[in-house]
CSV table of C-alpha atoms in Angstrom, one decimal:
chain,number,residue,atom,x,y,z
A,1,MET,CA,9.3,-16.2,-11.8
A,2,LEU,CA,7.9,-13.2,-10.8
A,3,PRO,CA,5.9,-12.8,-8.0
A,4,GLY,CA,3.2,-10.5,-8.9
A,5,MET,CA,1.9,-8.7,-12.2
A,6,ARG,CA,4.9,-7.5,-15.0
A,7,SER,CA,2.6,-5.1,-17.7
A,8,MET,CA,4.8,-3.5,-19.9
A,9,MET,CA,3.3,-0.4,-22.4
A,10,ILE,CA,4.9,2.8,-23.8
A,11,SER,CA,4.1,6.1,-22.0
A,12,GLY,CA,3.2,9.1,-23.5
A,13,GLY,CA,3.9,10.6,-26.9
A,14,ASN,CA,8.1,9.8,-26.3
A,15,GLY,CA,8.1,6.7,-27.5
A,16,ARG,CA,9.3,5.8,-24.0
A,17,LEU,CA,8.8,2.3,-22.8
A,18,LEU,CA,7.4,1.3,-19.4
A,19,THR,CA,8.4,-2.1,-17.7
A,20,ARG,CA,6.2,-2.3,-14.4
A,21,VAL,CA,6.6,-5.4,-11.8
A,22,PHE,CA,4.0,-5.6,-9.2
A,23,LEU,CA,5.4,-7.7,-6.2
A,24,THR,CA,2.9,-8.5,-3.7
A,25,SER,CA,4.1,-11.8,-2.4
A,26,GLY,CA,8.0,-12.6,-1.8
A,27,THR,CA,12.1,-11.9,-0.6
A,28,SER,CA,14.1,-11.2,-3.5
A,29,TRP,CA,13.5,-9.8,-6.6
A,30,THR,CA,15.8,-10.6,-9.9
A,31,VAL,CA,16.5,-7.5,-11.2
A,32,ASP,CA,15.5,-7.2,-14.9
A,33,ALA,CA,19.1,-7.2,-17.7
A,34,ALA,CA,16.8,-4.6,-19.2
A,35,PHE,CA,16.6,-2.3,-15.5
A,36,ASN,CA,17.0,1.5,-16.2
A,37,SER,CA,19.3,2.5,-13.2
A,38,ALA,CA,18.9,6.4,-14.5
A,39,ASP,CA,15.0,6.1,-15.2
A,40,ASN,CA,12.8,4.5,-12.1
A,41,ASN,CA,10.7,4.4,-9.3
A,42,ILE,CA,10.5,2.0,-6.3
A,43,GLU,CA,6.9,2.4,-4.3
A,44,CYS,CA,5.6,1.4,-1.7
A,45,ILE,CA,2.2,0.3,0.7
A,46,GLY,CA,1.7,-1.0,4.1
A,47,GLY,CA,0.0,-3.7,5.0
A,48,GLY,CA,-3.8,-2.2,6.9
A,49,GLY,CA,-4.0,-2.1,10.4
A,50,GLY,CA,-7.6,-4.6,11.1
A,51,GLY,CA,-10.7,-3.9,12.9
A,52,SER,CA,-11.5,-4.3,16.5
A,53,ASP,CA,-14.2,-4.5,18.2
A,54,SER,CA,-16.3,-0.7,17.7
A,55,GLY,CA,-16.9,-1.4,22.4
A,56,THR,CA,-13.1,-0.9,23.3
A,57,ALA,CA,-11.5,0.7,20.2
A,58,ALA,CA,-10.8,1.9,16.4
A,59,ALA,CA,-11.4,0.3,12.9
A,60,GLY,CA,-7.3,0.0,11.3
A,61,GLN,CA,-5.8,2.0,10.0
A,62,GLY,CA,-4.5,2.4,6.3
A,63,GLY,CA,-1.0,1.3,4.5
A,64,GLY,CA,1.4,4.0,4.3
A,65,TYR,CA,3.2,5.0,1.0
A,66,SER,CA,6.4,5.9,-0.2
A,67,LYS,CA,9.1,6.0,-3.0
A,68,ILE,CA,12.3,6.6,-4.4
A,69,VAL,CA,13.6,7.9,-8.1
A,70,ASN,CA,15.8,7.1,-10.0
A,71,LEU,CA,17.2,3.8,-7.5
A,72,THR,CA,20.7,2.0,-9.0
A,73,LEU,CA,20.4,-2.0,-9.3
A,74,THR,CA,22.5,-4.3,-10.7
A,75,PRO,CA,21.0,-5.8,-13.3
A,76,GLY,CA,20.8,-10.0,-12.3
A,77,GLY,CA,21.8,-9.0,-9.4
A,78,SER,CA,19.2,-9.2,-6.1
A,79,ALA,CA,17.0,-7.2,-4.2
A,80,THR,CA,16.0,-8.6,-0.9
A,81,TYR,CA,11.9,-7.1,0.4
A,82,ALA,CA,9.5,-7.9,1.9
A,83,ILE,CA,5.3,-7.5,1.8
A,84,GLY,CA,3.4,-5.8,4.5
A,85,ALA,CA,0.9,-8.4,5.7
A,86,ALA,CA,-2.9,-8.6,6.3
A,87,GLY,CA,-3.7,-7.3,10.2
A,88,ALA,CA,-6.0,-9.5,11.8
A,89,GLY,CA,-8.8,-8.2,12.7
A,90,GLY,CA,-10.2,-9.2,16.2
A,91,ASN,CA,-12.6,-8.8,19.7
A,92,PRO,CA,-11.8,-7.2,21.0
A,93,THR,CA,-8.7,-5.1,19.3
A,94,GLY,CA,-7.1,-6.0,16.1
A,95,SER,CA,-3.4,-6.9,14.9
A,96,SER,CA,-1.3,-4.3,12.7
A,97,GLY,CA,-0.7,-4.1,9.4
A,98,GLY,CA,3.1,-5.3,8.8
A,99,ASP,CA,5.6,-3.0,6.8
A,100,THR,CA,6.9,-3.5,3.6
A,101,TYR,CA,9.8,-2.2,2.3
A,102,PHE,CA,12.2,-2.6,-1.2
A,103,ASN,CA,15.9,-3.5,-1.1
A,104,GLY,CA,17.3,-4.4,2.4
A,105,ALA,CA,16.5,-6.8,5.8
A,106,SER,CA,14.4,-3.7,7.6
A,107,LEU,CA,12.4,-1.0,7.0
A,108,ALA,CA,15.1,0.8,8.4
A,109,ALA,CA,18.0,-0.5,6.5
A,110,SER,CA,15.9,0.1,2.9
A,111,SER,CA,16.2,1.5,0.5
A,112,CYS,CA,11.9,2.3,0.7
A,113,GLY,CA,10.1,1.5,2.9
A,114,ALA,CA,6.3,2.0,3.9
A,115,LYS,CA,4.9,1.6,7.3
A,116,GLY,CA,1.6,-1.0,8.2
A,117,GLY,CA,-0.9,0.9,9.3
A,118,GLY,CA,-1.8,0.5,13.1
A,119,THR,CA,-5.1,-1.0,15.2
A,120,GLY,CA,-7.5,0.8,17.7
A,121,ILE,CA,-6.3,3.9,16.7
A,122,THR,CA,-6.6,7.1,18.7
A,123,GLY,CA,-6.3,10.5,17.0
A,124,ALA,CA,-4.3,11.4,13.9
A,125,ILE,CA,-1.8,9.2,13.4
A,126,ASP,CA,1.1,10.2,10.9
A,127,ASN,CA,4.0,8.3,10.0
A,128,THR,CA,4.7,9.4,7.3
A,129,ALA,CA,8.6,10.3,9.1
A,130,ASP,CA,9.0,6.6,9.8
A,131,GLY,CA,8.4,5.3,6.0
A,132,VAL,CA,11.7,5.0,3.7
A,133,GLY,CA,11.6,6.8,0.6
A,134,THR,CA,11.4,10.4,-1.1
A,135,THR,CA,8.1,11.3,-0.6
A,136,LYS,CA,6.3,10.0,2.3
A,137,TYR,CA,2.2,10.0,2.9
A,138,ASN,CA,0.7,8.2,5.5
A,139,GLY,CA,-2.3,6.1,5.6
A,140,GLY,CA,-5.7,6.7,7.1
A,141,TYR,CA,-7.2,6.8,10.5
A,142,HIS,CA,-9.9,6.5,12.5
A,143,ASN,CA,-10.6,7.5,16.1
A,144,ALA,CA,-13.4,6.3,17.7
A,145,ALA,CA,-15.9,2.9,15.8
A,146,GLY,CA,-16.2,3.4,12.2
A,147,LYS,CA,-14.8,2.9,9.0
A,148,GLY,CA,-11.5,1.8,8.4
A,149,GLY,CA,-9.0,4.0,6.6
A,150,GLY,CA,-7.4,3.8,2.9
A,151,ALA,CA,-4.2,3.7,1.9
A,152,ALA,CA,-2.2,6.2,1.6
A,153,GLY,CA,-0.9,6.2,-2.0
A,154,PRO,CA,1.0,7.8,-4.9
A,155,ASN,CA,-1.5,10.9,-5.1
A,156,GLY,CA,-1.4,11.4,-1.1
A,157,ALA,CA,-2.5,10.0,2.1
A,158,GLY,CA,-5.8,8.2,2.9
A,159,ILE,CA,-8.7,9.7,4.3
A,160,SER,CA,-9.4,8.7,7.5
A,161,GLY,CA,-12.7,6.4,8.1
A,162,LEU,CA,-15.3,9.8,10.5
A,163,THR,CA,-15.3,10.6,6.2
A,164,THR,CA,-14.6,8.4,3.0
A,165,GLY,CA,-12.4,5.7,4.3
A,166,ASN,CA,-10.5,5.8,0.8
A,167,GLY,CA,-7.3,5.1,-0.3
A,168,GLY,CA,-5.0,7.2,-2.0
A,169,ASN,CA,-6.2,11.0,-1.1
A,170,ASN,CA,-9.4,10.3,-2.5
A,171,SER,CA,-7.8,9.2,-5.9
A,172,GLY,CA,-7.6,5.2,-4.3
A,173,GLY,CA,-10.7,2.5,-3.4
A,174,ALA,CA,-13.5,3.9,-2.2
A,175,GLY,CA,-14.1,3.2,1.2
A,176,GLY,CA,-16.6,0.1,2.5
A,177,THR,CA,-20.1,1.4,3.0
A,178,ASP,CA,-21.0,0.4,7.2
A,179,GLY,CA,-24.7,-0.9,8.0
A,180,GLY,CA,-25.8,-4.1,9.5
A,181,SER,CA,-24.0,-5.6,6.0
A,182,PRO,CA,-20.9,-3.7,5.6
A,183,THR,CA,-19.1,-4.0,2.4
A,184,ALA,CA,-15.0,-4.6,2.2
A,185,GLY,CA,-13.5,-1.5,1.0
A,186,ALA,CA,-12.7,-1.2,-2.8
A,187,ALA,CA,-9.2,-2.1,-4.8
A,188,GLY,CA,-7.2,0.9,-5.1
A,189,THR,CA,-6.4,1.9,-8.9
A,190,GLU,CA,-3.5,4.3,-9.6
A,191,TRP,CA,-1.0,1.7,-11.3
A,192,ASP,CA,-4.4,-0.4,-12.7
A,193,ALA,CA,-7.6,-1.2,-12.9
A,194,THR,CA,-7.1,-3.8,-10.0
A,195,HIS,CA,-3.6,-2.1,-8.8
A,196,GLY,CA,-3.1,0.8,-6.3
A,197,SER,CA,-4.4,2.3,-3.1
A,198,GLY,CA,-7.4,0.5,-1.1
A,199,GLY,CA,-10.1,1.5,0.6
A,200,GLY,CA,-11.2,1.5,4.2
A,201,GLY,CA,-13.5,-1.8,5.6
A,202,GLY,CA,-17.0,-0.6,6.3
A,203,PHE,CA,-18.3,-0.4,9.7
A,204,ASN,CA,-21.0,-3.2,11.6
A,205,ASN,CA,-23.4,-0.6,13.4
A,206,VAL,CA,-26.0,-2.9,13.7
A,207,ALA,CA,-24.5,-6.1,15.0
A,208,GLY,CA,-22.0,-8.6,13.5
A,209,ALA,CA,-18.3,-8.8,11.7
A,210,GLY,CA,-16.9,-5.5,10.4
A,211,ALA,CA,-15.2,-5.2,6.7
A,212,ALA,CA,-12.3,-6.3,5.8
A,213,GLY,CA,-10.0,-3.3,3.8
A,214,GLY,CA,-8.9,-2.7,-0.2
A,215,ASN,CA,-6.9,-3.9,-2.0
A,216,TYR,CA,-4.1,-2.7,-1.7
A,217,GLY,CA,-3.2,-1.8,2.2
A,218,GLY,CA,-6.9,-0.7,3.5
A,219,GLY,CA,-7.4,-1.5,7.3
A,220,GLY,CA,-10.3,-3.2,7.6
A,221,GLY,CA,-13.2,-1.9,9.8
A,222,CYS,CA,-15.3,-2.1,13.4
A,223,GLY,CA,-17.3,-4.6,14.5
A,224,THR,CA,-20.0,-4.1,17.5
A,225,GLY,CA,-19.8,-7.3,19.1
A,226,ALA,CA,-17.6,-9.1,17.0
A,227,ALA,CA,-14.8,-8.8,15.4
A,228,GLY,CA,-13.5,-6.1,12.8
A,229,GLY,CA,-12.0,-6.8,9.4
A,230,SER,CA,-9.0,-7.6,8.6
A,231,GLY,CA,-6.9,-5.4,6.4
A,232,LYS,CA,-4.9,-5.7,3.5
A,233,ALA,CA,-1.4,-6.5,2.5
A,234,GLY,CA,0.7,-4.4,1.0
A,235,ILE,CA,2.8,-4.2,-2.5
A,236,ILE,CA,5.5,-3.0,-4.2
A,237,VAL,CA,6.0,-1.6,-7.9
A,238,ILE,CA,8.8,-1.3,-9.4
A,239,SER,CA,8.7,1.0,-12.9
A,240,TRP,CA,11.6,1.5,-14.9
A,241,TRP,CA,12.2,3.6,-18.5
A,242,VAL,CA,13.8,3.6,-21.4
């Protein structure tokens, strides 16, 4: 049984069959017998950082994104991976999200990996140099009390909570709304209706806890006099064509 979800569809007018696997739990993937090392994408989003109390620190950063193309794997073999854990919201500060990586025992030793989002971040944080892959984008940040940052995704960096907190260069999930009853970030939809780069959680700018980020990798929003919202865990997406 594969962790996550598997879907198949015809891609475009050339008749090629696309197989896509979403990994959202577990630690080892048995390489599919039909996996094509000559035509594939491996994509990772790191876990989103947890939000903090607005009086002490900033909201959570969205998880980063990395991709590698045409990774060679042996059908029937196994690939070790890790799904970046969601950062917990906290008072005074939350915790950082975990790194997501594929085909290795650590981020540095992997074939593809994305950094988890930080928490209590001040200023612009660029984690693109820290990921592993041929394409890398940083998660959206926040440098003051407010909405969590959106996760990076296949279409670009996450958007800062200073603006919309959207995932993936405004193509992912929308950031949550702020107020006395803040809302969670929306799930991203770049891969399908429920899988993509999540938006950042809303800021409770009245009193109470912040809202959670969206799936996958959205950062948690700030609370006021209370804990910030939690981030969301990361994801690995494996796609190949035959």
